Tab-separated table of C-alpha atoms in Angstrom:
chain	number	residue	atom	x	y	z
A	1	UNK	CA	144.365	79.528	89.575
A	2	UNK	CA	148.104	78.833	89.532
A	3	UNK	CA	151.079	80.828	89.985
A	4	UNK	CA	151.204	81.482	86.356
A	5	UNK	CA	147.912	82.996	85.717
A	6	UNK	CA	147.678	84.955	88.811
A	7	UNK	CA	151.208	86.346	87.806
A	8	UNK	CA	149.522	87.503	84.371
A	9	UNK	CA	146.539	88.364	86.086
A	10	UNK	CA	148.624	91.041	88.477
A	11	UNK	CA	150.161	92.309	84.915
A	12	UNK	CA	146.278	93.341	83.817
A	13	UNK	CA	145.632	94.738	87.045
A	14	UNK	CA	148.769	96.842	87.360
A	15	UNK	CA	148.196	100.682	88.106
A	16	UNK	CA	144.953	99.858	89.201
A	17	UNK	CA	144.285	99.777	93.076
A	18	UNK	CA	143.261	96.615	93.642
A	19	UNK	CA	146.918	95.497	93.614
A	20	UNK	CA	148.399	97.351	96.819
A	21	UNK	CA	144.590	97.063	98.139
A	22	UNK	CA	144.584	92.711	97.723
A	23	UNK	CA	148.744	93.303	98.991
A	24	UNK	CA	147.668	95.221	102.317
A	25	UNK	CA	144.238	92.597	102.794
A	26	UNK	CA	146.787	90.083	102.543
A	27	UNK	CA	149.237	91.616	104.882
A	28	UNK	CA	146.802	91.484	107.305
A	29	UNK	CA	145.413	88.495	107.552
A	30	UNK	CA	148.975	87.076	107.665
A	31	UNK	CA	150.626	89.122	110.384
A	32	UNK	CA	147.110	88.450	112.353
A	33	UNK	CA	147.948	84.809	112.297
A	34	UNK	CA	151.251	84.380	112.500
A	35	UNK	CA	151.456	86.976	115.513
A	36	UNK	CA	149.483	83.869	117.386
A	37	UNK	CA	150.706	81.178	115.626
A	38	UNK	CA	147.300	80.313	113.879
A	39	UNK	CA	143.390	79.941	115.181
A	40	UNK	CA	142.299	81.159	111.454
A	41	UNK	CA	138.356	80.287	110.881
A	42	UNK	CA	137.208	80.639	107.280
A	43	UNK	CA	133.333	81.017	106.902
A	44	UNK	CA	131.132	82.118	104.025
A	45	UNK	CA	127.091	82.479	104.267
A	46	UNK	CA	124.773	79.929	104.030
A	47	UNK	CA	124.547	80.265	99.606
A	48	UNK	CA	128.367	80.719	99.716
A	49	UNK	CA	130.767	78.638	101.441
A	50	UNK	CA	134.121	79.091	100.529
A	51	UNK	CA	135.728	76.082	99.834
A	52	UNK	CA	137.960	77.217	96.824
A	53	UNK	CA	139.791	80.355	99.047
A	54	UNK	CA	140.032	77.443	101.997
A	55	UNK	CA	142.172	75.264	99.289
A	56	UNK	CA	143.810	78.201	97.958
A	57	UNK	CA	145.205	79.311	101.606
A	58	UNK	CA	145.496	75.562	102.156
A	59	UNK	CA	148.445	75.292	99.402
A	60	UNK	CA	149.932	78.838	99.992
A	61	UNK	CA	150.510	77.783	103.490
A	62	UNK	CA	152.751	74.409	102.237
A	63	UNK	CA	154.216	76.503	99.841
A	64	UNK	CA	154.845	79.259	101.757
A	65	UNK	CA	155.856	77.462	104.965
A	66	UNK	CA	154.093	79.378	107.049
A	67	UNK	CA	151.436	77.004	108.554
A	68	UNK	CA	149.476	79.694	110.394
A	69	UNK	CA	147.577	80.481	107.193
A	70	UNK	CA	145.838	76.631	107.028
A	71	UNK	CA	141.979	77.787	108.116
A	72	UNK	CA	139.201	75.969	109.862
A	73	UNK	CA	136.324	75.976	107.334
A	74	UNK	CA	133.790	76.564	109.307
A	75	UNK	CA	130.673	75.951	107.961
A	76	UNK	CA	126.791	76.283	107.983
A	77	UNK	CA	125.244	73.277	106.726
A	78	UNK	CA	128.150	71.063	108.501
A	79	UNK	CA	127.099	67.587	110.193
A	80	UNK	CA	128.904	65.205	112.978
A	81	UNK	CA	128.571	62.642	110.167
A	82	UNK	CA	131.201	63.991	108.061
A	83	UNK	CA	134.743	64.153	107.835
A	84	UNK	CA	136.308	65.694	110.713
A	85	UNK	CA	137.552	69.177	108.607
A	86	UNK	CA	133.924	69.529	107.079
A	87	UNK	CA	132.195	69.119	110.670
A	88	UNK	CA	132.908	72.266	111.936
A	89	UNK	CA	129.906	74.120	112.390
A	90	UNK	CA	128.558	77.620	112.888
A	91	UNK	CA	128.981	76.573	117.011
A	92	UNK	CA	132.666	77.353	116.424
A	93	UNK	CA	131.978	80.985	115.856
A	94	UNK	CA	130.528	81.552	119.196
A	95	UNK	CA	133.768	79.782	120.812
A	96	UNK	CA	136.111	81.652	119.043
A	97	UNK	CA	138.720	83.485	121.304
A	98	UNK	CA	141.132	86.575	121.648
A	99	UNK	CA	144.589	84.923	119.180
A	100	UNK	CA	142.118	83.992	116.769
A	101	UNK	CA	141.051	85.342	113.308
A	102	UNK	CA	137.500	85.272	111.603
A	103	UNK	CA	137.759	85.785	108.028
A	104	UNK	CA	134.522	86.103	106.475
A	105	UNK	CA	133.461	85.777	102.475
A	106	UNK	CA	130.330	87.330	101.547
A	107	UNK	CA	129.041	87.590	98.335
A	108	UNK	CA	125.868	89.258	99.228
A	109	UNK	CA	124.072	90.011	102.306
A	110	UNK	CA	125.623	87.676	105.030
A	111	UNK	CA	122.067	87.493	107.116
A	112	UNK	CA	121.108	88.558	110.758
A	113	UNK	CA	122.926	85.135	112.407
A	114	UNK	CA	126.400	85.300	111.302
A	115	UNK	CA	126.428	88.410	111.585
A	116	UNK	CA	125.558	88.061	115.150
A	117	UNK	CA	127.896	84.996	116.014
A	118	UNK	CA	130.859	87.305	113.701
A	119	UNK	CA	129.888	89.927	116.218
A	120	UNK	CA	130.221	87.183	119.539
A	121	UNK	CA	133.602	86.500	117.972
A	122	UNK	CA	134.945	89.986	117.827
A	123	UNK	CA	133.694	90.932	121.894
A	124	UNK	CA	135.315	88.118	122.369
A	125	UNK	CA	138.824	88.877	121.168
A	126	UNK	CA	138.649	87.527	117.957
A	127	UNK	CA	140.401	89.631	114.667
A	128	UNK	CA	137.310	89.575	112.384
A	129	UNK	CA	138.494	90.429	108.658
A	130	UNK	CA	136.093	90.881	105.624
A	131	UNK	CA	135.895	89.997	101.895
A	132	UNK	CA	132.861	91.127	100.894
A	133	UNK	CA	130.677	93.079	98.918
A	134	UNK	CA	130.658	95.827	100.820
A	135	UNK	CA	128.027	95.566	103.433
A	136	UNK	CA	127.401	98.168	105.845
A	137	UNK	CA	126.738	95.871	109.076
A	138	UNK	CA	129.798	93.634	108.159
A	139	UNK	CA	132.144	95.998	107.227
A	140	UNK	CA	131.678	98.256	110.022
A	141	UNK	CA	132.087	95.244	112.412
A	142	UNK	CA	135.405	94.051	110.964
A	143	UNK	CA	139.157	95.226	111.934
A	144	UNK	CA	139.985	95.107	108.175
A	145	UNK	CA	137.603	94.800	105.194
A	146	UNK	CA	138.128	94.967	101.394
A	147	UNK	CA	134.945	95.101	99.645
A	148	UNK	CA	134.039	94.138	96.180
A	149	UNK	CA	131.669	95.948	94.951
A	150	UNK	CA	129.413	93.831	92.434
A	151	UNK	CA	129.564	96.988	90.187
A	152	UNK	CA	133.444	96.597	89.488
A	153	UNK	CA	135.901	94.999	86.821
A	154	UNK	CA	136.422	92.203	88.984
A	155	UNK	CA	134.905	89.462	90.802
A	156	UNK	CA	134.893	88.450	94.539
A	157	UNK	CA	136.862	84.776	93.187
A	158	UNK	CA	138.938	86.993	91.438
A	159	UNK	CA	140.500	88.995	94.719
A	160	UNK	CA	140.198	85.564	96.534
A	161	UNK	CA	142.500	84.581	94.588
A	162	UNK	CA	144.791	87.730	95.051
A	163	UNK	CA	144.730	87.550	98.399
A	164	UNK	CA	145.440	83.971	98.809
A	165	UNK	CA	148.624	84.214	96.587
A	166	UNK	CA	149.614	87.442	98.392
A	167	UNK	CA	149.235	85.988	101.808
A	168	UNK	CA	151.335	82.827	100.389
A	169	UNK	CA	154.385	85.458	99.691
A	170	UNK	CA	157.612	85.891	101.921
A	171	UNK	CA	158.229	89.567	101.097
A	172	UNK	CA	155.117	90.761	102.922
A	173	UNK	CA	156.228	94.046	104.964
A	174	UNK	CA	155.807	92.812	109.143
A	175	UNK	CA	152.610	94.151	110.455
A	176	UNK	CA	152.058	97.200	112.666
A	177	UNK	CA	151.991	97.608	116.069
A	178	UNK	CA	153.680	95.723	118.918
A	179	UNK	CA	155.311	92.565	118.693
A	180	UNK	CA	156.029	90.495	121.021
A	181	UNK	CA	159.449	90.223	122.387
A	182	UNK	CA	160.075	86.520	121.624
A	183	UNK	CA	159.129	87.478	118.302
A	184	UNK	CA	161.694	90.565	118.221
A	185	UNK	CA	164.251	88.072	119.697
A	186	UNK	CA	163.702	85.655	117.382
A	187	UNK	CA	164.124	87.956	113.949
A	188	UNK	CA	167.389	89.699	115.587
A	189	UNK	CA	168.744	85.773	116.160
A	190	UNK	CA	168.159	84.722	112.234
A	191	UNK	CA	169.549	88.339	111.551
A	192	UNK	CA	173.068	87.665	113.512
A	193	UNK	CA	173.451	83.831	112.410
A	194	UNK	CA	172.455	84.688	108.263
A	195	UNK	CA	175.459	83.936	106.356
A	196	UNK	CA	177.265	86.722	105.176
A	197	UNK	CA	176.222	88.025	101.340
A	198	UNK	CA	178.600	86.422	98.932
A	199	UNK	CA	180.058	89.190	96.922
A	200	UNK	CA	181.293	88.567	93.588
């Protein structure tokens, strides 16, 4: 979905709340990986994979220049045989650190093992978010989730593709809580060297 269709497609949707709800998924997932300058896994379940949302964040993250929001597609039926950004396997889950973030794409019920190596990542530091369809046992194990609910106007590819172009987008407000202070030092230096508005 290009620029042009999702721009149309926010037009439908306006006064509805999947806008600001999309907006504030989005806002999440990129002030969790820019705040550590990457480490995002993508995975889907084992009937799902989500290779479109992977392309999707692949592009917004040239576009965008912000190269945190490239993911690992991390994936279930993966082999050593193929190409090295298709052979990461569910393994990568279980390694998966503190600085890192697990976003998840369910469909439908995710099953009892990723749901137990999403679970490894979060005791383990990870920032697990969710796009689901609003499972009980996934949901309550994520730090954000926006769920989809099969009984709605829209589809799951649908807010995929929300998301993804909302992550892509400069204007998003910085996240909550603490930043770090090379971070703070970093904004106040573009702040003081920005040329001065021209003024007509």
């Amino acid at each position: 979905m290009d620029a042009v269709r999702v721009a149309l497609l926010r037009e439908v949707l306006a006064g509805t709340e999947w806008l600001g709800a999309t907006r504030r998924f989005a806002g999440t997932l990129r002030g969790s990986v820019v705040s550590y300058g990457g480490g995002l896994l993508l995975v889907g379940t084992a009937e799902h994979e989500p290779w479109h949302l992977a392309a999707h964040l692949v592009d917004e993250a040239a576009w965008s220049g912000t190269p945190e929001l490239s993911p690992t597609l991390v994936r279930h039926g993966a082999r050593a045989s193929d190409p090295a950004h298709l052979a990461v396997g569910l393994g990568r889950l279980s390694a998966a650190r503190r600085g890192e973030t697990l976003l998840v794409v369910s469909p439908g019920a995710p099953g009892a093992g990723l749901l137990e190596r999403v679970h490894d990542a979060r005791r383990a530091g990870a920032v697990v978010l969710a796009l689901d369809a609003g499972d009980d046992d996934l949901t309550a194990m994520a730090h954000e989730a926006l769920a989809v609910p099969q009984d709605t106007d829209l589809d799951l590819d649908t807010v995929q593709h929300l998301v993804s172009a909302a992550a892509g987008e400069n204007a998003l407000p910085a996240p909550r809580g603490r930043r770090r202070f090379r971070d703070r030092l970093s904004r106040l230096a573009d702040q003081l060297t920005a040329p001065p508005p021209v003024r007509w």
